[in-house]
PDB file of C-alpha atoms and ligand atoms in Angstrom:
ATOM      1  CA  MET A 743      -5.686   3.980  11.431  1.00 98.00           C
ATOM      2  CA  LYS A 744      -5.589   6.524   8.659  1.00 98.00           C
ATOM      3  CA  VAL A 745      -3.138   7.456   5.911  1.00 98.00           C
ATOM      4  CA  LEU A 746      -3.033  10.832   4.202  1.00 98.00           C
ATOM      5  CA  LEU A 747      -1.934  10.855   0.568  1.00 98.00           C
ATOM      6  CA  PHE A 748      -0.900  14.189  -0.967  1.00 98.00           C
ATOM      7  CA  ASN A 749      -1.378  14.801  -4.673  1.00 98.00           C
ATOM      8  CA  GLY A 750       0.933  17.642  -5.742  1.00 98.00           C
ATOM      9  CA  SER A 751      -0.144  17.532  -9.391  1.00 98.00           C
ATOM     10  CA  PRO A 752      -2.204  20.313 -10.968  1.00 98.00           C
ATOM     11  CA  HIS A 753      -4.370  17.485 -12.385  1.00 98.00           C
ATOM     12  CA  GLN A 754      -6.808  16.300  -9.755  1.00 98.00           C
ATOM     13  CA  GLU A 755      -7.215  12.865 -11.301  1.00 98.00           C
ATOM     14  CA  GLY A 756      -4.143  12.605 -13.522  1.00 98.00           C
ATOM     15  CA  CYS A 757      -1.188  10.231 -13.494  1.00 98.00           C
ATOM     16  CA  THR A 758      -0.032  10.953  -9.946  1.00 98.00           C
ATOM     17  CA  TYR A 759      -3.569  10.430  -8.666  1.00 98.00           C
ATOM     18  CA  THR A 760      -3.825   7.123 -10.543  1.00 98.00           C
ATOM     19  CA  ALA A 761      -0.741   5.853  -8.723  1.00 98.00           C
ATOM     20  CA  LEU A 762      -1.914   7.192  -5.358  1.00 99.00           C
ATOM     21  CA  ARG A 763      -5.368   5.686  -5.882  1.00 98.00           C
ATOM     22  CA  GLU A 764      -3.787   2.233  -6.274  1.00 98.00           C
ATOM     23  CA  VAL A 765      -1.884   2.696  -2.988  1.00 99.00           C
ATOM     24  CA  ALA A 766      -5.030   3.980  -1.241  1.00 99.00           C
ATOM     25  CA  ASP A 767      -7.230   1.120  -2.537  1.00 98.00           C
ATOM     26  CA  THR A 768      -4.688  -1.408  -1.260  1.00 98.00           C
ATOM     27  CA  LEU A 769      -4.546   0.261   2.147  1.00 98.00           C
ATOM     28  CA  GLU A 770      -8.328   0.279   2.347  1.00 98.00           C
ATOM     29  CA  LYS A 771      -8.463  -3.436   1.514  1.00 98.00           C
ATOM     30  CA  ARG A 772      -6.333  -3.927   4.626  1.00 98.00           C
ATOM     31  CA  GLY A 773      -8.748  -1.911   6.764  1.00 98.00           C
ATOM     32  CA  ILE A 774      -6.785   1.352   6.778  1.00 98.00           C
ATOM     33  CA  GLU A 775      -8.715   4.557   6.124  1.00 98.00           C
ATOM     34  CA  THR A 776      -7.317   6.926   3.520  1.00 98.00           C
ATOM     35  CA  GLU A 777      -7.711  10.509   2.406  1.00 98.00           C
ATOM     36  CA  ILE A 778      -6.239  11.950  -0.774  1.00 98.00           C
ATOM     37  CA  LEU A 779      -5.486  15.651  -0.377  1.00 98.00           C
ATOM     38  CA  TRP A 780      -5.172  17.515  -3.675  1.00 98.00           C
ATOM     39  CA  ILE A 781      -2.856  20.481  -3.247  1.00 97.00           C
ATOM     40  CA  GLY A 782      -1.858  20.893  -6.896  1.00 97.00           C
ATOM     41  CA  ARG A 783      -3.883  24.007  -7.671  1.00 96.00           C
ATOM     42  CA  GLU A 784      -3.797  25.685  -4.270  1.00 91.00           C
ATOM     43  CA  SER A 785      -1.803  28.825  -3.895  1.00 88.00           C
ATOM     44  CA  VAL A 786       1.167  27.608  -1.831  1.00 94.00           C
ATOM     45  CA  SER A 787       3.866  30.110  -0.964  1.00 94.00           C
ATOM     46  CA  GLY A 788       7.457  29.010  -0.536  1.00 96.00           C
ATOM     47  CA  CYS A 789       8.994  29.137   2.945  1.00 97.00           C
ATOM     48  CA  GLN A 790       9.850  32.732   3.898  1.00 96.00           C
ATOM     49  CA  ASP A 791      12.243  31.608   6.674  1.00 97.00           C
ATOM     50  CA  CYS A 792      10.445  34.131   8.903  1.00 96.00           C
ATOM     51  CA  ARG A 793      10.868  31.743  11.873  1.00 95.00           C
ATOM     52  CA  GLY A 794       7.318  32.532  12.984  1.00 96.00           C
ATOM     53  CA  CYS A 795       6.699  28.795  13.363  1.00 94.00           C
ATOM     54  CA  ARG A 796       9.278  28.632  16.157  1.00 92.00           C
ATOM     55  CA  LYS A 797       7.142  30.975  18.221  1.00 92.00           C
ATOM     56  CA  GLN A 798       3.673  29.893  17.090  1.00 89.00           C
ATOM     57  CA  GLY A 799       4.272  26.147  16.697  1.00 86.00           C
ATOM     58  CA  HIS A 800       2.747  26.222  13.220  1.00 89.00           C
ATOM     59  CA  CYS A 801       3.379  27.961   9.906  1.00 93.00           C
ATOM     60  CA  VAL A 802       2.195  31.577  10.152  1.00 94.00           C
ATOM     61  CA  ILE A 803       1.268  31.837   6.467  1.00 95.00           C
ATOM     62  CA  ASP A 804      -2.494  31.355   6.393  1.00 91.00           C
ATOM     63  CA  ASP A 805      -3.030  28.709   3.711  1.00 91.00           C
ATOM     64  CA  GLY A 806      -3.383  24.955   3.272  1.00 93.00           C
ATOM     65  CA  VAL A 807      -0.119  24.149   5.070  1.00 96.00           C
ATOM     66  CA  ALA A 808      -1.315  25.719   8.326  1.00 92.00           C
ATOM     67  CA  LYS A 809      -4.735  24.043   7.990  1.00 93.00           C
ATOM     68  CA  LEU A 810      -3.163  20.654   7.409  1.00 95.00           C
ATOM     69  CA  SER A 811      -0.691  21.078  10.274  1.00 95.00           C
ATOM     70  CA  ALA A 812      -3.615  21.376  12.657  1.00 94.00           C
ATOM     71  CA  ARG A 813      -4.895  17.977  11.442  1.00 96.00           C
ATOM     72  CA  LEU A 814      -1.658  15.960  11.512  1.00 97.00           C
ATOM     73  CA  ASP A 815      -2.592  14.043  14.665  1.00 97.00           C
ATOM     74  CA  GLU A 816      -5.452  12.423  12.705  1.00 98.00           C
ATOM     75  CA  PHE A 817      -3.000  10.494  10.532  1.00 98.00           C
ATOM     76  CA  ASP A 818      -0.758   7.501  11.197  1.00 98.00           C
ATOM     77  CA  GLY A 819       1.091   7.508   7.871  1.00 98.00           C
ATOM     78  CA  PHE A 820       1.732   9.704   4.850  1.00 98.00           C
ATOM     79  CA  VAL A 821       2.294   9.321   1.117  1.00 99.00           C
ATOM     80  CA  PHE A 822       3.553  12.315  -0.848  1.00 98.00           C
ATOM     81  CA  GLY A 823       2.840  12.099  -4.589  1.00 98.00           C
ATOM     82  CA  SER A 824       4.240  14.334  -7.293  1.00 98.00           C
ATOM     83  CA  PRO A 825       4.556  14.577 -11.052  1.00 98.00           C
ATOM     84  CA  VAL A 826       8.193  14.782 -12.133  1.00 98.00           C
ATOM     85  CA  TYR A 827       9.078  18.295 -13.314  1.00 98.00           C
ATOM     86  CA  TYR A 828      12.598  18.659 -14.673  1.00 98.00           C
ATOM     87  CA  ALA A 829      13.768  15.602 -12.762  1.00 98.00           C
ATOM     88  CA  SER A 830      12.416  16.857  -9.434  1.00 98.00           C
ATOM     89  CA  ALA A 831       9.207  16.897  -7.450  1.00 98.00           C
ATOM     90  CA  ASN A 832       7.041  19.764  -8.710  1.00 98.00           C
ATOM     91  CA  GLY A 833       7.281  23.239  -7.188  1.00 97.00           C
ATOM     92  CA  GLN A 834       3.882  23.003  -5.580  1.00 96.00           C
ATOM     93  CA  LEU A 835       4.750  19.893  -3.591  1.00 98.00           C
ATOM     94  CA  CYS A 836       8.233  21.154  -2.704  1.00 98.00           C
ATOM     95  CA  SER A 837       6.843  24.446  -1.337  1.00 97.00           C
ATOM     96  CA  PHE A 838       4.205  22.578   0.633  1.00 98.00           C
ATOM     97  CA  MET A 839       6.702  20.093   2.048  1.00 98.00           C
ATOM     98  CA  ASP A 840       9.337  22.754   2.835  1.00 98.00           C
ATOM     99  CA  ARG A 841       6.883  24.576   5.031  1.00 98.00           C
ATOM    100  CA  LEU A 842       5.119  21.561   6.495  1.00 98.00           C
ATOM    101  CA  PHE A 843       8.351  19.895   7.552  1.00 98.00           C
ATOM    102  CA  ARG A 844       9.970  23.115   8.745  1.00 97.00           C
ATOM    103  CA  SER A 845       7.017  23.970  10.964  1.00 97.00           C
ATOM    104  CA  ALA A 846       5.413  20.668  11.969  1.00 96.00           C
ATOM    105  CA  SER A 847       7.720  17.700  11.417  1.00 96.00           C
ATOM    106  CA  GLY A 848       7.578  16.848  15.144  1.00 95.00           C
ATOM    107  CA  LYS A 849       3.959  15.778  14.652  1.00 96.00           C
ATOM    108  CA  MET A 850       5.043  13.237  12.028  1.00 98.00           C
ATOM    109  CA  ARG A 851       7.969  11.693  13.895  1.00 98.00           C
ATOM    110  CA  MET A 852       8.048   7.872  13.641  1.00 98.00           C
ATOM    111  CA  LYS A 853       5.002   7.863  11.370  1.00 98.00           C
ATOM    112  CA  PRO A 854       5.648   5.806   8.210  1.00 98.00           C
ATOM    113  CA  ALA A 855       6.015   7.763   4.991  1.00 98.00           C
ATOM    114  CA  ALA A 856       6.497   7.090   1.303  1.00 99.00           C
ATOM    115  CA  ALA A 857       7.133   9.061  -1.875  1.00 98.00           C
ATOM    116  CA  VAL A 858       5.336   8.368  -5.166  1.00 98.00           C
ATOM    117  CA  VAL A 859       6.382   9.974  -8.437  1.00 98.00           C
ATOM    118  CA  SER A 860       4.863  10.010 -11.881  1.00 98.00           C
ATOM    119  CA  CYS A 861       6.736  10.865 -15.042  1.00 98.00           C
ATOM    120  CA  ARG A 862       6.450  10.504 -18.775  1.00 98.00           C
ATOM    121  CA  ARG A 863       9.968   9.202 -19.276  1.00 97.00           C
ATOM    122  CA  GLY A 864      12.892  10.278 -17.055  1.00 98.00           C
ATOM    123  CA  GLY A 865      13.964  11.915 -13.810  1.00 98.00           C
ATOM    124  CA  ALA A 866      11.827   9.740 -11.556  1.00 98.00           C
ATOM    125  CA  SER A 867      14.710   8.564  -9.365  1.00 98.00           C
ATOM    126  CA  ALA A 868      15.955  12.097  -8.701  1.00 98.00           C
ATOM    127  CA  ALA A 869      12.440  13.265  -7.814  1.00 98.00           C
ATOM    128  CA  PHE A 870      11.921  10.214  -5.597  1.00 98.00           C
ATOM    129  CA  ASP A 871      15.203  10.912  -3.783  1.00 98.00           C
ATOM    130  CA  ARG A 872      14.234  14.548  -3.298  1.00 98.00           C
ATOM    131  CA  ILE A 873      10.990  13.663  -1.530  1.00 98.00           C
ATOM    132  CA  ASN A 874      12.582  10.945   0.594  1.00 98.00           C
ATOM    133  CA  LYS A 875      15.011  13.509   2.019  1.00 98.00           C
ATOM    134  CA  TYR A 876      12.174  15.081   4.027  1.00 98.00           C
ATOM    135  CA  PHE A 877      11.361  11.792   5.751  1.00 98.00           C
ATOM    136  CA  THR A 878      14.911  10.918   6.672  1.00 98.00           C
ATOM    137  CA  ILE A 879      15.531  14.257   8.387  1.00 97.00           C
ATOM    138  CA  ALA A 880      12.241  14.025  10.272  1.00 98.00           C
ATOM    139  CA  GLN A 881      12.697  10.595  11.904  1.00 98.00           C
ATOM    140  CA  MET A 882      10.012   8.994   9.770  1.00 98.00           C
ATOM    141  CA  PRO A 883      10.318   5.315   8.799  1.00 98.00           C
ATOM    142  CA  VAL A 884      10.433   5.126   4.999  1.00 98.00           C
ATOM    143  CA  VAL A 885       8.174   2.490   3.449  1.00 98.00           C
ATOM    144  CA  SER A 886       9.545   0.832   0.341  1.00 98.00           C
ATOM    145  CA  SER A 887       8.217  -1.392  -2.408  1.00 98.00           C
ATOM    146  CA  ARG A 888       9.669  -3.793  -4.969  1.00 96.00           C
ATOM    147  CA  TYR A 889      10.989  -0.943  -7.075  1.00 98.00           C
ATOM    148  CA  TRP A 890      11.376   2.790  -6.566  1.00 98.00           C
ATOM    149  CA  ASN A 891       7.855   4.135  -6.311  1.00 98.00           C
ATOM    150  CA  GLN A 892       7.315   5.461  -9.818  1.00 98.00           C
ATOM    151  CA  VAL A 893       4.808   5.164 -12.636  1.00 98.00           C
ATOM    152  CA  HIS A 894       5.219   6.176 -16.253  1.00 98.00           C
ATOM    153  CA  GLY A 895       2.757   7.868 -18.592  1.00 97.00           C
ATOM    154  CA  SER A 896       1.346  11.048 -20.040  1.00 96.00           C
ATOM    155  CA  CYS A 897      -2.240  10.279 -19.059  1.00 98.00           C
ATOM    156  CA  PRO A 898      -3.991   8.014 -16.522  1.00 98.00           C
ATOM    157  CA  ASP A 899      -4.674   5.342 -19.171  1.00 98.00           C
ATOM    158  CA  ASP A 900      -0.936   5.107 -19.875  1.00 98.00           C
ATOM    159  CA  VAL A 901      -0.277   4.732 -16.163  1.00 98.00           C
ATOM    160  CA  ARG A 902      -2.827   1.939 -15.842  1.00 98.00           C
ATOM    161  CA  LYS A 903      -0.961   0.145 -18.647  1.00 98.00           C
ATOM    162  CA  ASP A 904       2.304   0.460 -16.691  1.00 98.00           C
ATOM    163  CA  GLU A 905       1.669  -2.861 -14.993  1.00 98.00           C
ATOM    164  CA  GLU A 906       4.954  -2.926 -13.114  1.00 98.00           C
ATOM    165  CA  GLY A 907       4.405   0.625 -11.850  1.00 98.00           C
ATOM    166  CA  MET A 908       0.897  -0.244 -10.666  1.00 98.00           C
ATOM    167  CA  GLN A 909       2.175  -3.381  -8.980  1.00 98.00           C
ATOM    168  CA  THR A 910       4.841  -1.277  -7.256  1.00 98.00           C
ATOM    169  CA  MET A 911       2.002   0.878  -5.875  1.00 98.00           C
ATOM    170  CA  ARG A 912       0.051  -2.133  -4.587  1.00 98.00           C
ATOM    171  CA  VAL A 913       3.140  -3.578  -2.898  1.00 98.00           C
ATOM    172  CA  LEU A 914       3.775  -0.170  -1.344  1.00 99.00           C
ATOM    173  CA  GLY A 915       0.219  -0.127   0.021  1.00 98.00           C
ATOM    174  CA  GLU A 916       0.601  -3.655   1.424  1.00 98.00           C
ATOM    175  CA  ASN A 917       3.938  -2.801   3.032  1.00 98.00           C
ATOM    176  CA  MET A 918       2.622   0.386   4.577  1.00 98.00           C
ATOM    177  CA  ALA A 919      -0.438  -1.435   5.956  1.00 98.00           C
ATOM    178  CA  TRP A 920       1.815  -4.115   7.479  1.00 98.00           C
ATOM    179  CA  LEU A 921       4.124  -1.570   9.116  1.00 98.00           C
ATOM    180  CA  LEU A 922       1.214   0.461  10.483  1.00 98.00           C
ATOM    181  CA  GLN A 923      -0.291  -2.665  12.005  1.00 98.00           C
ATOM    182  CA  CYS A 924       3.055  -3.631  13.571  1.00 98.00           C
ATOM    183  CA  ILE A 925       3.455  -0.187  15.109  1.00 98.00           C
ATOM    184  CA  ASP A 926      -0.112  -0.208  16.369  1.00 98.00           C
ATOM    185  CA  LYS A 927       0.195  -3.678  17.890  1.00 98.00           C
ATOM    186  CA  ALA A 928       3.566  -3.043  19.524  1.00 98.00           C
ATOM    187  CA  ALA A 929       2.391   0.212  21.176  1.00 96.00           C
ATOM    188  CA  ILE A 930       5.983   1.013  22.216  1.00 97.00           C
ATOM    189  CA  PRO A 931       6.601   4.595  23.420  1.00 97.00           C
ATOM    190  CA  LEU A 932       8.625   6.769  21.059  1.00 96.00           C
ATOM    191  CA  PRO A 933      12.396   6.856  21.678  1.00 96.00           C
ATOM    192  CA  GLU A 934      13.647   9.603  23.941  1.00 97.00           C
ATOM    193  CA  GLN A 935      15.026  12.643  22.136  1.00 95.00           C
ATOM    194  CA  GLU A 936      18.478  14.099  22.690  1.00 96.00           C
ATOM    195  CA  LYS A 937      18.704  17.880  22.740  1.00 95.00           C
ATOM    196  CA  PRO A 938      19.438  18.769  19.085  1.00 91.00           C
ATOM    197  CA  MET A 939      22.949  19.959  18.208  1.00 88.00           C
ATOM    198  CA  MET A 940      23.558  22.333  15.295  1.00 86.00           C
ATOM    199  CA  THR A 941      27.277  22.711  14.719  1.00 86.00           C
ATOM    200  CA  ASN A 942      27.499  23.923  11.099  1.00 84.00           C
ATOM    201  CA  PHE A 943      30.765  21.927  10.869  1.00 80.00           C
ATOM    202  CA  ILE A 944      32.603  24.643  12.846  1.00 77.00           C
ATOM    203  CA  ARG A 945      35.389  23.387  15.145  1.00 71.00           C
ATOM    204  CA  GLU A 946      37.164  25.311  17.873  1.00 67.00           C
TER     205      GLU A 946
HETATM  206  C1  FMN B1344       6.912  21.610 -16.259  1.00 60.72           C
HETATM  207  C2  FMN B1344       6.939  20.136 -16.567  1.00 60.72           C
HETATM  208  C3  FMN B1344       8.128  19.449 -16.488  1.00 60.72           C
HETATM  209  C4  FMN B1344       8.171  18.079 -16.738  1.00 60.72           C
HETATM  210  N1  FMN B1344       9.359  17.404 -16.609  1.00 60.72           N
HETATM  211  C5  FMN B1344       9.396  16.085 -16.839  1.00 60.72           C
HETATM  212  C6  FMN B1344      10.606  15.356 -16.654  1.00 60.72           C
HETATM  213  O1  FMN B1344      11.650  15.871 -16.235  1.00 60.72           O
HETATM  214  N2  FMN B1344      10.589  14.034 -16.950  1.00 60.72           N
HETATM  215  C7  FMN B1344       9.461  13.386 -17.409  1.00 60.72           C
HETATM  216  O2  FMN B1344       9.531  12.210 -17.688  1.00 60.72           O
HETATM  217  N3  FMN B1344       8.292  14.033 -17.535  1.00 60.72           N
HETATM  218  C8  FMN B1344       8.233  15.363 -17.257  1.00 60.72           C
HETATM  219  N4  FMN B1344       7.024  16.030 -17.352  1.00 60.72           N
HETATM  220  C9  FMN B1344       5.805  15.247 -17.629  1.00 60.72           C
HETATM  221  C10 FMN B1344       5.058  14.843 -16.329  1.00 60.72           C
HETATM  222  O3  FMN B1344       5.931  14.479 -15.302  1.00 60.72           O
HETATM  223  C11 FMN B1344       4.160  13.636 -16.566  1.00 60.72           C
HETATM  224  O4  FMN B1344       3.316  13.885 -17.642  1.00 60.72           O
HETATM  225  C12 FMN B1344       3.375  13.257 -15.317  1.00 60.72           C
HETATM  226  O5  FMN B1344       3.031  11.906 -15.401  1.00 60.72           O
HETATM  227  C13 FMN B1344       2.131  14.085 -15.157  1.00 60.72           C
HETATM  228  O6  FMN B1344       1.457  13.677 -13.953  1.00 60.72           O
HETATM  229  P1  FMN B1344       0.021  14.311 -13.559  1.00 60.72           P
HETATM  230  O7  FMN B1344      -0.971  13.822 -14.587  1.00 60.72           O
HETATM  231  O8  FMN B1344      -0.282  13.776 -12.207  1.00 60.72           O
HETATM  232  O9  FMN B1344       0.174  15.786 -13.559  1.00 60.72           O
HETATM  233  C14 FMN B1344       6.984  17.391 -17.117  1.00 60.72           C
HETATM  234  C15 FMN B1344       5.764  18.110 -17.197  1.00 60.72           C
HETATM  235  C16 FMN B1344       5.738  19.452 -16.917  1.00 60.72           C
HETATM  236  C17 FMN B1344       4.416  20.189 -16.989  1.00 60.72           C
END
């Protein structure tokens, strides 16, 4: 089993990474492979709503989103990590997730997911909520911890001193490992899908 952890920060080994590393180390202790994908300095366009993905089955913009979409079957779970920018996930991660979920969320259905956010002081809950919205529209079980998955600090050393935040990350890793093992052991086929309805709240 393998979990992919996204780092949306422009800092490859900054605060967000420090939190993700703790989750990844815990997963690995439980025998789950991990990969941390740093997308924070890639050029990631926002979604153009060109609807090309409906025809092609993947995002037609040729960048990291399309490359990652082709690899989604390799992974059994996902963690999306972001620094908090103005009480939200950062633009980089939002653009990446907009396009990934718009074009390829079917490949992540029923795969456990979690959000991790890193901030200096405030806005963590709003950013955490923002990221969780992707999972709950894509039929992905959301993995939780003992607190909302956030760490505090301006540099990795600060984050390491945030003992409660780091513990929250370890508990998250343990909980994700447990859920992945349950899913693997149960080997139950995915639920059948109804044909989607899109009513835009319009009534006859
Ligand atoms: C554009 C920008 C906006 C930010 N907004 C917030 C904020 O709303 N709340 C906060 O506590 N920290 C804010 N920060 C600080 C970062 O969230 C914080 O330093 C974070 O831990 C950095 O993580 P990183 O090292 O992974 O990049 C902001 C930083 C930047 C660059």
